[in-house]
Structure formats: structure tokens, C-alpha cells
PDB file of C-alpha atoms and ligand atoms in Angstrom:
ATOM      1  CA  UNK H   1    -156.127 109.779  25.956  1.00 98.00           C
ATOM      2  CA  UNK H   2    -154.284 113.164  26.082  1.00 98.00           C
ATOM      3  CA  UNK H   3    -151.481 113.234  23.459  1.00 98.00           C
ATOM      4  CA  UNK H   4    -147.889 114.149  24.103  1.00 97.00           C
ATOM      5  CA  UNK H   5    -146.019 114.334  21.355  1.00 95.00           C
ATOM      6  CA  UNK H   6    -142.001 115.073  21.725  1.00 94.00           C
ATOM      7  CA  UNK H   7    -141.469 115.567  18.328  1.00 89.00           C
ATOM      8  CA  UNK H   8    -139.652 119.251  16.626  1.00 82.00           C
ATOM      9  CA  UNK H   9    -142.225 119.056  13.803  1.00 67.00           C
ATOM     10  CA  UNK H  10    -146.074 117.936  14.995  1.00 62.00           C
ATOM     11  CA  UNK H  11    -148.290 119.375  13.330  1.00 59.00           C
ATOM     12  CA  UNK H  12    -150.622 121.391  15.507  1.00 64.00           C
ATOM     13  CA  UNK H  13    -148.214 121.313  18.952  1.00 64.00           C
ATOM     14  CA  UNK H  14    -144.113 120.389  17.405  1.00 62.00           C
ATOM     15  CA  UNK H  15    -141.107 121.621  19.383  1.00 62.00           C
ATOM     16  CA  UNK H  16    -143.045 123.012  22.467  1.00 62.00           C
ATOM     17  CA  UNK H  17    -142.625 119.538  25.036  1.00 64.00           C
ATOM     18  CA  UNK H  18    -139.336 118.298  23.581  1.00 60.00           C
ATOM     19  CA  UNK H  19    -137.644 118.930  26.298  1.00 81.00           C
ATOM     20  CA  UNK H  20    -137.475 116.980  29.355  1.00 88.00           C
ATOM     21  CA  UNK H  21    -138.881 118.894  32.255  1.00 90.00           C
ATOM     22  CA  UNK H  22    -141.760 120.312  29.650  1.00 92.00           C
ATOM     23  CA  UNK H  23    -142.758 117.290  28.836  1.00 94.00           C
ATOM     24  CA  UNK H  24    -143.582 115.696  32.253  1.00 95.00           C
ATOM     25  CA  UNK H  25    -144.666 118.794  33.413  1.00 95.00           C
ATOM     26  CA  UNK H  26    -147.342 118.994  30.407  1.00 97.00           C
ATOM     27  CA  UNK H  27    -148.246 115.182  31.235  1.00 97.00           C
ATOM     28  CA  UNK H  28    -148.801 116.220  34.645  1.00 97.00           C
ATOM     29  CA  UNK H  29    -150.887 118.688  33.760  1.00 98.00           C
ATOM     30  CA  UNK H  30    -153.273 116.768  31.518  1.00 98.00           C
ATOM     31  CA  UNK H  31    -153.401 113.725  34.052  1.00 98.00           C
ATOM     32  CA  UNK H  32    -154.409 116.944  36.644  1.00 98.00           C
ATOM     33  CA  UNK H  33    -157.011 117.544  33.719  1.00 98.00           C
ATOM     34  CA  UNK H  34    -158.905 114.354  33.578  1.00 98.00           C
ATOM     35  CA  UNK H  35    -156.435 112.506  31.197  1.00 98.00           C
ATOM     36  CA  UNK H  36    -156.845 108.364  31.892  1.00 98.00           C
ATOM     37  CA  UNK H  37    -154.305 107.697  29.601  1.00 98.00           C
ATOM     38  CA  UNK H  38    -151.118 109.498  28.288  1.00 98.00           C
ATOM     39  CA  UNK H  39    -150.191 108.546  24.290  1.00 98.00           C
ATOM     40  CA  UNK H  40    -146.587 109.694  23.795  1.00 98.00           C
ATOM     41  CA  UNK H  41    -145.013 109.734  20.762  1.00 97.00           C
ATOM     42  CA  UNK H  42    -141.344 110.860  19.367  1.00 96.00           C
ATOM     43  CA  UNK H  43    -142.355 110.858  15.676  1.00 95.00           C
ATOM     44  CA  UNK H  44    -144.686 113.094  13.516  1.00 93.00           C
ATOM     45  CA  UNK H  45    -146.899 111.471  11.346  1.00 91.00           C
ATOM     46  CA  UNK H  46    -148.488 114.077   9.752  1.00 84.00           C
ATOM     47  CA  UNK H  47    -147.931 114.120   5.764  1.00 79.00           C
ATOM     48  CA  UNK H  48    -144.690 114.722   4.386  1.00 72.00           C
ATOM     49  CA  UNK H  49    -143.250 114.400   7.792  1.00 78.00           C
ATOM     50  CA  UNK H  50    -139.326 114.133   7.694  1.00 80.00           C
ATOM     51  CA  UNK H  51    -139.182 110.135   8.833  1.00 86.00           C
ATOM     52  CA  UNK H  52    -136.949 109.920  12.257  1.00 94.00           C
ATOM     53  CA  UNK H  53    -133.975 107.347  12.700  1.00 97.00           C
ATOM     54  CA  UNK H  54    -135.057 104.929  15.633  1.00 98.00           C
ATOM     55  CA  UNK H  55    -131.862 106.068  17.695  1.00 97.00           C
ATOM     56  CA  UNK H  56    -133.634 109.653  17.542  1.00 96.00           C
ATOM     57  CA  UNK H  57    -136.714 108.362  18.413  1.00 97.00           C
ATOM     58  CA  UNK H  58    -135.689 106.414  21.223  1.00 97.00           C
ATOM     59  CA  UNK H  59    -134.036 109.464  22.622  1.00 95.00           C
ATOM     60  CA  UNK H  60    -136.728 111.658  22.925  1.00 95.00           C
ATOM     61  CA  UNK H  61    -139.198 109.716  24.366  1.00 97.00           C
ATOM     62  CA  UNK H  62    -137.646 106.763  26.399  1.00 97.00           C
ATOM     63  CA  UNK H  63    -136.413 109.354  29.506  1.00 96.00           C
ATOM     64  CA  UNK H  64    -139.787 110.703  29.303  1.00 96.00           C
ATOM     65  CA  UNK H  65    -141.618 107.429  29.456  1.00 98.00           C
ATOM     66  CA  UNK H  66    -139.321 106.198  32.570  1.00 97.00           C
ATOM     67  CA  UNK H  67    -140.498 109.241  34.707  1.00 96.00           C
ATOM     68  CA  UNK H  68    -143.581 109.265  33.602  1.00 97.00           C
ATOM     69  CA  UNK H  69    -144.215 105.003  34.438  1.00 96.00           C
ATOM     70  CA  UNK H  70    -145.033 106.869  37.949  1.00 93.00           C
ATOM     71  CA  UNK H  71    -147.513 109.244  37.327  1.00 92.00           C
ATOM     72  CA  UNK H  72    -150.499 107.136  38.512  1.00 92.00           C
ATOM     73  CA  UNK H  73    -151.763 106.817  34.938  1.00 96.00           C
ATOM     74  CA  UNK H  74    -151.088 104.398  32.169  1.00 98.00           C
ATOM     75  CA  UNK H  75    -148.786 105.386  29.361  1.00 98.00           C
ATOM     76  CA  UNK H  76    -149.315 104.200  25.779  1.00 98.00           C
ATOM     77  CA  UNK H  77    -146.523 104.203  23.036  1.00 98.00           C
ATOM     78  CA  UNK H  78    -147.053 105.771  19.927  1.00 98.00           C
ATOM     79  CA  UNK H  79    -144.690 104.178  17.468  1.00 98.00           C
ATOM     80  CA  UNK H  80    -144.488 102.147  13.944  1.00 97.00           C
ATOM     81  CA  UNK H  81    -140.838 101.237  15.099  1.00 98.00           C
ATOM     82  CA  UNK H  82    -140.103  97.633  16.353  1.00 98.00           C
ATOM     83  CA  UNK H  83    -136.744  99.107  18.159  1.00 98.00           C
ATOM     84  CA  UNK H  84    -138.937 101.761  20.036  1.00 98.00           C
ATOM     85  CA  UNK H  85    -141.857  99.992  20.917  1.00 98.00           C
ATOM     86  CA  UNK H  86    -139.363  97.199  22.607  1.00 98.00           C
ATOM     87  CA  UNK H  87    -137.705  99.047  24.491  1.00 98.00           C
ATOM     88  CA  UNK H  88    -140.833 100.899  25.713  1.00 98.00           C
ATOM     89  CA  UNK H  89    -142.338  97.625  26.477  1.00 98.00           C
ATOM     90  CA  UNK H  90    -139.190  96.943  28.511  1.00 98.00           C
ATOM     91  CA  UNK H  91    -139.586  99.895  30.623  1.00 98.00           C
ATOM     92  CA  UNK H  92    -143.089  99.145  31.582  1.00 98.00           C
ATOM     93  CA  UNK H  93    -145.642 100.903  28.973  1.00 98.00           C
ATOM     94  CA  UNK H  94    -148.715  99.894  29.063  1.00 98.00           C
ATOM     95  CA  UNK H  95    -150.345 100.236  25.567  1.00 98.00           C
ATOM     96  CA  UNK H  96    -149.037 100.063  22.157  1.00 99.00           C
ATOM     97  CA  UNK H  97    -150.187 102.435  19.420  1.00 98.00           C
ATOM     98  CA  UNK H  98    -148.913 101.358  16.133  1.00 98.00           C
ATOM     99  CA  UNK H  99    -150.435 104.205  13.184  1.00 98.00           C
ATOM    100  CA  UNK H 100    -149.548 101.173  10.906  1.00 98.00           C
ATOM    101  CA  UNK H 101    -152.241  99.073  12.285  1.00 98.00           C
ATOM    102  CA  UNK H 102    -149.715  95.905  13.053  1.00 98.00           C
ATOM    103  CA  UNK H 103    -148.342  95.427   9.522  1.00 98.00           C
ATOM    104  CA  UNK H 104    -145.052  94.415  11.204  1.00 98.00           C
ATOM    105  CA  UNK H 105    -145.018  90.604  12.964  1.00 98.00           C
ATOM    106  CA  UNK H 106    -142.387  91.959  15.166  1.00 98.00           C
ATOM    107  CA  UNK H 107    -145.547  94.486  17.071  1.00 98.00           C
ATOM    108  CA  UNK H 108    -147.648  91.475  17.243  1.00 98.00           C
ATOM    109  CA  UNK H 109    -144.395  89.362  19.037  1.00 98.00           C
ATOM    110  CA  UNK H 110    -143.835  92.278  20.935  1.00 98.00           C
ATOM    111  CA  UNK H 111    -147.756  92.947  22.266  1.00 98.00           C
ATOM    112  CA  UNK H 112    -147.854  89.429  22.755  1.00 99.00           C
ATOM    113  CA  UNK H 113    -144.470  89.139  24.522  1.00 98.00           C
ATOM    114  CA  UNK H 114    -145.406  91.794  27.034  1.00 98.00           C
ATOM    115  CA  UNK H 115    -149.136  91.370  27.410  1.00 98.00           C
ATOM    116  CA  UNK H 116    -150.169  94.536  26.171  1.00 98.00           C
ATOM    117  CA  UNK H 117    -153.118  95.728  24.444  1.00 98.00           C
ATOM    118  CA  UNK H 118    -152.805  97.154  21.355  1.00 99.00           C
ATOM    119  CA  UNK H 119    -153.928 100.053  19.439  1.00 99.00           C
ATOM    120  CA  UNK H 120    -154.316  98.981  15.605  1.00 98.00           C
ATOM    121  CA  UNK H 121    -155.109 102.088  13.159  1.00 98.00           C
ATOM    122  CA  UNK H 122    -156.084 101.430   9.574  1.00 98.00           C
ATOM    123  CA  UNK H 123    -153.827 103.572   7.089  1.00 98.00           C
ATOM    124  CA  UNK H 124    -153.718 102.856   3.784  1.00 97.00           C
ATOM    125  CA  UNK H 125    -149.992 102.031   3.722  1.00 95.00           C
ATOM    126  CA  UNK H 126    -147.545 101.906   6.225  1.00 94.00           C
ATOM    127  CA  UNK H 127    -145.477 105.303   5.244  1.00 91.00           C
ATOM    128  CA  UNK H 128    -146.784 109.081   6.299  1.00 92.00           C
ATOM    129  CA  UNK H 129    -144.951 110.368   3.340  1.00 90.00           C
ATOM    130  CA  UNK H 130    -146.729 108.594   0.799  1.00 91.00           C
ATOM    131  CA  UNK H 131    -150.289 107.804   2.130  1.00 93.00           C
ATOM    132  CA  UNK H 132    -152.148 110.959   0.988  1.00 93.00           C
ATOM    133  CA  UNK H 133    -151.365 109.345  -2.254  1.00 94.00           C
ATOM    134  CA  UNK H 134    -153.177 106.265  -1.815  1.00 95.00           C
ATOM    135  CA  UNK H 135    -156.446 108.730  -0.266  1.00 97.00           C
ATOM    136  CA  UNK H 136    -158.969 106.044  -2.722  1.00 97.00           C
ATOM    137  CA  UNK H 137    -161.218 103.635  -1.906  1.00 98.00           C
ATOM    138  CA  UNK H 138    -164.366 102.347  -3.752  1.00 98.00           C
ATOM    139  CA  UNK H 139    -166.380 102.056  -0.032  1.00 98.00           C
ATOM    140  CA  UNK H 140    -164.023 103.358   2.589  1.00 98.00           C
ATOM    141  CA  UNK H 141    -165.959 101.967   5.758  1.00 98.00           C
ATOM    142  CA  UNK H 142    -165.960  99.029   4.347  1.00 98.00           C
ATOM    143  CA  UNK H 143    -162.034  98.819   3.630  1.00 98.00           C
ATOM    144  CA  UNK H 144    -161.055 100.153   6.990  1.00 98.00           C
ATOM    145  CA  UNK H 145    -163.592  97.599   8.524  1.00 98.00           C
ATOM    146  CA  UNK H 146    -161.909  94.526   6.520  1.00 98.00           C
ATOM    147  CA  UNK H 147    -158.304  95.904   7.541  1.00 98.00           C
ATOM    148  CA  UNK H 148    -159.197  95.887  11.732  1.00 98.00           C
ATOM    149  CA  UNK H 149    -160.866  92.939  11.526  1.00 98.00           C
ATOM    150  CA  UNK H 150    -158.383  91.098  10.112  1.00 98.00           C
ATOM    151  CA  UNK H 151    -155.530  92.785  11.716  1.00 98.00           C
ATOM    152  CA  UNK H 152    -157.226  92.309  14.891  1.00 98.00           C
ATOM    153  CA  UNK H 153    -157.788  88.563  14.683  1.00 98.00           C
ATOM    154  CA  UNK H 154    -154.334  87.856  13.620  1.00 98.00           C
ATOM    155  CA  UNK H 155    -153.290  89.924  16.771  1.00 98.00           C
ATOM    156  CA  UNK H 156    -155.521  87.657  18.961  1.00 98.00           C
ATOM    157  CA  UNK H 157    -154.516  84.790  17.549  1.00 98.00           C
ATOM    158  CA  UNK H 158    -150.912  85.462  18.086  1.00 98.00           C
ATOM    159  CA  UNK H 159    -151.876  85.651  21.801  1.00 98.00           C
ATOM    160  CA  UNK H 160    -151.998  89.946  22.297  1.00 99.00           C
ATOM    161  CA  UNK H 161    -154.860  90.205  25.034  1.00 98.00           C
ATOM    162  CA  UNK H 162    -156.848  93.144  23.948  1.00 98.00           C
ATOM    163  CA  UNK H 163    -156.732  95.206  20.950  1.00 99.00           C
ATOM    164  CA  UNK H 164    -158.272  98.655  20.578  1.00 99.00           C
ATOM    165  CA  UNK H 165    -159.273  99.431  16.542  1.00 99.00           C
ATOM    166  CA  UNK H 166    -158.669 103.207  15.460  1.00 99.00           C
ATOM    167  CA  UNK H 167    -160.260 104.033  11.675  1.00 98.00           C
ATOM    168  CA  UNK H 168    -156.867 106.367  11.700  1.00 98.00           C
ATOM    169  CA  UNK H 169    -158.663 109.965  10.542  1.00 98.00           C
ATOM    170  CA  UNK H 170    -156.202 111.876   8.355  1.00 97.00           C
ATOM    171  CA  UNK H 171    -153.989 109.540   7.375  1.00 97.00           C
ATOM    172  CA  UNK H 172    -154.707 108.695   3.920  1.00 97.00           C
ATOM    173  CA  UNK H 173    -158.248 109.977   3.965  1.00 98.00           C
ATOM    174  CA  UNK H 174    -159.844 112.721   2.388  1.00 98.00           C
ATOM    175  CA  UNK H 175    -162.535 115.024   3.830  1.00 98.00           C
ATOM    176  CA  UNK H 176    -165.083 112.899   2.822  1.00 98.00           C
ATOM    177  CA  UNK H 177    -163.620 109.251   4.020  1.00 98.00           C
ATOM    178  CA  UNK H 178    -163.113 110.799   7.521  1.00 98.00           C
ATOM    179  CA  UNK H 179    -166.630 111.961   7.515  1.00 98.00           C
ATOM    180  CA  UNK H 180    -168.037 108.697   6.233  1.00 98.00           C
ATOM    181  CA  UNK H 181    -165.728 106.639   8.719  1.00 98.00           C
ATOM    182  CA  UNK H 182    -166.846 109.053  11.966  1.00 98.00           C
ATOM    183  CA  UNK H 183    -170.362 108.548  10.795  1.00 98.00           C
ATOM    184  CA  UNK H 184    -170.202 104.878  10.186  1.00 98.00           C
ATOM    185  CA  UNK H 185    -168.015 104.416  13.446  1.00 98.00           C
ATOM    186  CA  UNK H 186    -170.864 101.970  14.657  1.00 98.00           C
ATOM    187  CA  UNK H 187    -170.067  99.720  12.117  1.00 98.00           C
ATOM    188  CA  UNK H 188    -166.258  99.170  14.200  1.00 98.00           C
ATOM    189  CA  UNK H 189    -167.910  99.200  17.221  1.00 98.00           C
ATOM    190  CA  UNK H 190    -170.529  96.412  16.226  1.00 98.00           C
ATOM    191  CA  UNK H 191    -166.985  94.608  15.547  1.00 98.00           C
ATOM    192  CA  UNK H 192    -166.915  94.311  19.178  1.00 98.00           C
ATOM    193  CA  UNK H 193    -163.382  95.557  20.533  1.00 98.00           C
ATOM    194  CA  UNK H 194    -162.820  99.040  21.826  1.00 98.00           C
ATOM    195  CA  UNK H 195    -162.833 101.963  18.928  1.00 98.00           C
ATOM    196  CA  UNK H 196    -160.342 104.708  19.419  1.00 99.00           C
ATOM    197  CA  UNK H 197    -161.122 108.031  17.576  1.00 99.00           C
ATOM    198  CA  UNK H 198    -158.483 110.944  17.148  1.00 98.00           C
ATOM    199  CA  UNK H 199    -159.869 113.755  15.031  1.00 98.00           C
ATOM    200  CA  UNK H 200    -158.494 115.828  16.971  1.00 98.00           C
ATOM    201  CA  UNK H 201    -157.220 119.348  15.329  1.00 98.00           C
ATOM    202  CA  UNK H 202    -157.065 117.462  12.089  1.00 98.00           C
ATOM    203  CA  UNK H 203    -156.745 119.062   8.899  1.00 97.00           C
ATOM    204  CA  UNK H 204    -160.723 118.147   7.980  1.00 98.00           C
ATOM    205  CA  UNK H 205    -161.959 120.241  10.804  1.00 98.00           C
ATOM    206  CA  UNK H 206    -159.944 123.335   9.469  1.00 98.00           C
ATOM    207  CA  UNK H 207    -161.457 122.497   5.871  1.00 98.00           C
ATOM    208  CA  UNK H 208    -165.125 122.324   7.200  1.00 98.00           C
ATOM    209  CA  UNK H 209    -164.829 125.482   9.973  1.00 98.00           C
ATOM    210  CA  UNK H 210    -162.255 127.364   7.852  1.00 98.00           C
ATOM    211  CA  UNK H 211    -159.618 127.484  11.117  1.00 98.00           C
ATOM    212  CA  UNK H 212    -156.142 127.248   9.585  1.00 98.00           C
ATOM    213  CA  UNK H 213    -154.271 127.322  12.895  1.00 98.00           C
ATOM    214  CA  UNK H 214    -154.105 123.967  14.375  1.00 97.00           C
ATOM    215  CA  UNK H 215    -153.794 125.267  17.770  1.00 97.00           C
ATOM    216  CA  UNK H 216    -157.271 127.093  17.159  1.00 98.00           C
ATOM    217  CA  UNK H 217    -159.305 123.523  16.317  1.00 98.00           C
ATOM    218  CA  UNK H 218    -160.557 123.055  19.731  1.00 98.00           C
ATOM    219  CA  UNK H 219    -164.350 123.830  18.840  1.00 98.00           C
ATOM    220  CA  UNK H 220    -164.630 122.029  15.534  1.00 98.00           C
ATOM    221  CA  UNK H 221    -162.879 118.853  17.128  1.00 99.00           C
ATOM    222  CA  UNK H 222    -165.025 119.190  19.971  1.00 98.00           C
ATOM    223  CA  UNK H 223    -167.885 118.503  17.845  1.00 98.00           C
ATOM    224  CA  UNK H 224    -166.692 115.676  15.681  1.00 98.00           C
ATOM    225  CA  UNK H 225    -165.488 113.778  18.567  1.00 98.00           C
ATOM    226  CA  UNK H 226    -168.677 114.246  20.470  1.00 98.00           C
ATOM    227  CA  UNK H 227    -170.255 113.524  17.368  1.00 98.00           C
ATOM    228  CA  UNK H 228    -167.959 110.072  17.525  1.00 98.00           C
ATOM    229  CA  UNK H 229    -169.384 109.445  21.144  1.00 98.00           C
ATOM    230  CA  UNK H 230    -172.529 108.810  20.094  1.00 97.00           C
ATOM    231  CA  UNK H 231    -171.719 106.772  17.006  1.00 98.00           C
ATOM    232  CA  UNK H 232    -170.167 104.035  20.024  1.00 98.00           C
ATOM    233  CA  UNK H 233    -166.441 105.766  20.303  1.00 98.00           C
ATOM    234  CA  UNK H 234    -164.310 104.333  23.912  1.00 98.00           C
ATOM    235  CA  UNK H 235    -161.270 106.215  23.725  1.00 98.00           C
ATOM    236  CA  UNK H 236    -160.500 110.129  21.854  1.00 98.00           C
ATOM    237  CA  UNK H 237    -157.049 111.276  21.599  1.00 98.00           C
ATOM    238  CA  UNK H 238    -156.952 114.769  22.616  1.00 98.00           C
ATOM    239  CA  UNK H 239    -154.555 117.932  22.678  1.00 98.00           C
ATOM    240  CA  UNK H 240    -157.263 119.494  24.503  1.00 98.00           C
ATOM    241  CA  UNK H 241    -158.005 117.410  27.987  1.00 98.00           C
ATOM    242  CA  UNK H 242    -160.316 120.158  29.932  1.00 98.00           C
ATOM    243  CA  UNK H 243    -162.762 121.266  27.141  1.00 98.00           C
ATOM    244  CA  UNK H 244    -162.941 117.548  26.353  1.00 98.00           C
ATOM    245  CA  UNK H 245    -163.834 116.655  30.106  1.00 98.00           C
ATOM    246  CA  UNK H 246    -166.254 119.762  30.466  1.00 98.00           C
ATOM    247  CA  UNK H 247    -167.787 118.542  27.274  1.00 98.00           C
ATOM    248  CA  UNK H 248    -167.914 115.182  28.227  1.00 98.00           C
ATOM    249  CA  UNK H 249    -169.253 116.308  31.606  1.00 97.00           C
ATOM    250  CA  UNK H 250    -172.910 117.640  29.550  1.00 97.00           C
ATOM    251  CA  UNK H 251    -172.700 115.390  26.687  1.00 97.00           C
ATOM    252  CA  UNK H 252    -172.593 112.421  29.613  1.00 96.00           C
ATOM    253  CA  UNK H 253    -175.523 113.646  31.226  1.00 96.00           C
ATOM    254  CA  UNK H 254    -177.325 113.962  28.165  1.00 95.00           C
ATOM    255  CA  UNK H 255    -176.561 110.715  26.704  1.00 93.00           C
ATOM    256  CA  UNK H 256    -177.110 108.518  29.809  1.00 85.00           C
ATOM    257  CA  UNK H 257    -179.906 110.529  31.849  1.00 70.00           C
ATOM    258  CA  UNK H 258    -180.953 113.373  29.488  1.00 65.00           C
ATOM    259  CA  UNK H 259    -183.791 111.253  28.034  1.00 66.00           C
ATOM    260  CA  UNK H 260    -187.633 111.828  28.713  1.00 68.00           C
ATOM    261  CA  UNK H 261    -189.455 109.789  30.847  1.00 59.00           C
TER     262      UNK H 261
HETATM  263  N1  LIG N 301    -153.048 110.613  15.100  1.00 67.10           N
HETATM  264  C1  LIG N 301    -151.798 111.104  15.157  1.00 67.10           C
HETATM  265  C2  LIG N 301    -150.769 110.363  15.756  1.00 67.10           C
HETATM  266  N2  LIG N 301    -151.009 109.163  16.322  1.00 67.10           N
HETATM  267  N3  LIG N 301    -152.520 107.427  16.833  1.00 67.10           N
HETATM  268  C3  LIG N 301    -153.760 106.913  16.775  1.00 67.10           C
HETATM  269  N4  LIG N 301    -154.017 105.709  17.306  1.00 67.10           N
HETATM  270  N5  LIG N 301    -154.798 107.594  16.190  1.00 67.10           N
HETATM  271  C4  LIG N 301    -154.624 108.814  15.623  1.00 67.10           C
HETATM  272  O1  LIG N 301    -155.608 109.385  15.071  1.00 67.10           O
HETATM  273  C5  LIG N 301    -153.306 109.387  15.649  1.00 67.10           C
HETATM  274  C6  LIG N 301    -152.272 108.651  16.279  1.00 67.10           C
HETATM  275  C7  LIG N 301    -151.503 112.441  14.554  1.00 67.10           C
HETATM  276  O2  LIG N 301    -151.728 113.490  15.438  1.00 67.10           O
HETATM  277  P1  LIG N 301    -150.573 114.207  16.308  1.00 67.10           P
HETATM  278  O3  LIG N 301    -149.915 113.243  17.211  1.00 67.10           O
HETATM  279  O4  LIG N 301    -151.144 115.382  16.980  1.00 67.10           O
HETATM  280  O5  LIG N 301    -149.561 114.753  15.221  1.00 67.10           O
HETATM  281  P2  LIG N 301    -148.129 114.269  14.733  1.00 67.10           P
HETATM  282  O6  LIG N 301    -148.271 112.922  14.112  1.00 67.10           O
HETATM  283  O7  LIG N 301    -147.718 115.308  13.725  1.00 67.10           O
HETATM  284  O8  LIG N 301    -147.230 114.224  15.920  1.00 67.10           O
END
């Protein structure tokens, strides 16, 4: 899943695709990359993020959506906003990605509605700006677990077709819950629906490699998602689609035919 995020303010990539031409043209480019998915989103989440009215939101990424319903590739939403996500839904997207895990009945109505998978990330409350706050948990596997399952069966029940659970690194997690959820990641998996993982350029791998720029994460995130591939991981949301598919080229042939005998 390559990321394009239209936003002034992301944290590792803000203000360089907001424009309209950019922004397909960098789609284009990851989809030329190996990119079977494009996430697109119109609102930072990182912490502290300035929230975004939904008439903002809308602007920035529903022309980019429309022209990009016909690049060949299917295009996921990346929104906690009910207006958004329906009229993304209405334009043809194929995937929603709610970073607030389906709190809202309206996302499950609107999944449902459309027959739309459904990405549900665990964060410890539905708000950017506050969740660093609520960074404790007496067994954090364990919580996130409890949270997807439950989100996810309500989900199902409400007739969405597929869901895809997402332990949500960074948001509300310290170092060590992101490295304890990546670890444990078999533990979702064994839960039976598809596990996305996005670690990538997050502020934990600049804590453990010591890279302050974003931009400059690409090793480090390499590694922890590679590290989630083996741990049972379907789907990584990258900046970085080549190094991901050379890396996925040799950790592939490794993992499937790399084994003595
Ligand atoms: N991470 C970000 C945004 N959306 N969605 C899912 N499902 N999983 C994630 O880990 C995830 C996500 C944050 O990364 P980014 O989009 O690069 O930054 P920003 O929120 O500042 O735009």
C-alpha cells in the first residue's frame, strides 16, 4: 500500500503532493513501482496535528481520488470523517481506512452500504491530539487484540464484507508498545483477517537508529516491516514503494524457497 498523503503538514512527506498534477503524478509513479494499492489521505494524523474541517478535507483529496479511480489499481481512503469517507465511497473507492478503528456507526453504515472492506486500526482514542496521552496499557497486545476483535465482529455483523485489522504503530504507543505489538503481530494474525502494518518512517525507528529526518527512515523501516512479514503481516503502508519491492523481492525468496532441503 504506497501512501499518498495530500496534506500541508505530514509528518515525514507534508506539502510536497498537495497539488493536483503532483499528486497523480506521484501515484503514478508508485503504481509504476510495484504499489497494489494507493492509501490517500487529506489529513495528518501525526501528534498534535492541527485537526482539518471536513470541507478542507474533501477538497484536497476528492479531485485526486476521481482521476486516480482509473489508474488500474485500487484506491483506499484514509479518513476518520463520516462526510469524507461518503463521498469517497460515492466516487468509487475501494477500501476504507479509518485510524479510529470504526468507533463511528456511521463507517460501519457506510462500509456496509458500499461493500467495502475496511481497514480498522486500534488507537487508544479517537483524537491525534490527545492520544500520546493515553500511551498506557497494563498488556498492550492484549488491549489492541480485544479492540480488533471486537471492532471487527461488530463490522461483520453489520454486514461490511472484509475487514483488514491494523495494531495502528505510533498512535498512542510508546517505543516499547510498538515493539511488543510488531513482535506479537502473530497474535492478530491468528485472529484470522488480514493484518495491515505501517511503521513506516515512524518516530520509533528514529528513536532506535538515531535518524531524526523522517525522509531518511527508509533503512530502519525496512527492517521492522520485514521484521512484520515474518511475524504473518498482509499489507505495509509505505512512503518507500521500490526499496520495499527490492526487499520484498530477497526476503520472498528467502521466506518461501530459502529453506534447506
Ligand atoms: N499511519 C498514518 C496514517 N494512516 N493508516 C493505517 N491504517 N495505519 C497506519 O499506520 C497509518 C494510517 C500516519 O502516517 P502518514 O500518513 O505518513 O502521516 P500523517 O498522518 O502525518 O499524514
Amino acid at each position: 500500500m504506497g501512501v499518498l498523503n495530500l496534506t500541508p503538514d505530514s509528518f515525514s512527506d507534508g506539502g510536497r503532493y498537495n497539488r493536483l498534477e503532483a499528486a497523480i503524478e506521484r501515484a503514478r509513479q508508485m503504481v509504476a513501482e510495484g504499489a497494489d494499492l494507493i492509501d490517500v489521505g487529506g489529513e495528518s494524523t501525526r501528534p498534535g496535528a492541527e485537526p482539518v474541517s471536513a470541507a478542507e478535507e474533501k477538497r484536497r483529496v476528492l479531485p485526486v481520488l476521481e482521476a486516480l479511480l482509473s489508474l488500474g489499481v485500487p484506491i483506499s481512503i484514509d479518513t476518520r470523517k463520516p462526510e469524507v469517507a461518503a463521498e469517497a465511497l460515492a466516487l468509487g473507492v475501494h477500501l476504507l481506512n479509518d485510524v479510529t478503528g470504526l468507533r463511528d456507526e456511521r463507517m460501519v453504515a457506510l462500509a456496509a452500504r458500499y461493500q467495502v472492506p475496511a481497514v480498522i486500526m486500534h488507537m487508544p482514542v479517537p483524537d491525534p491530539a490527545t492520544m500520546q496521552q493515553h500511551a498506557h496499557y497494563a498488556d498492550v497486545v492484549a488491549e489492541v487484540k480485544a479492540f480488533l476483535q471486537a471492532q471487527a465482529q461488530r463490522a461483520l455483523a453489520a454486514g461490511v464484507p472484509q475487514v483488514v485489522l491494523d495494531p495502528g504503530i505510533g498512535f498512542g504507543k510508546r517505543l516499547e508498545h510498538n515493539l511488543a505489538l510488531i513482535n506479537c503481530l502473530g497474535e492478530l494474525v491468528a485472529l484470522g483477517h488480514p493484518v495491515l502494518l505501517g511503521a513506516s518512517r515512524k518516530r520509533f525507528i528514529g528513536e532506535l537508529s538515531g535518524v531524526e529526518v523522517a525522509e531518511k527512515r527508509l533503512a530502519g523501516t525496512l527492517a521492522a516491516h520485514l521484521f512484520g512479514l515474518s511475524r504473518g503481516a498482509h499489507i505495509l503502508r509505505v512512503h518507500d514503494v521500490r526499496a520495499h519491492r527490492e526487499a520484498l523481492a530477497v526476503w520472498g525468496a528467502l521466506a518461501g524457497e530459502g529453506q534447506r532441503g
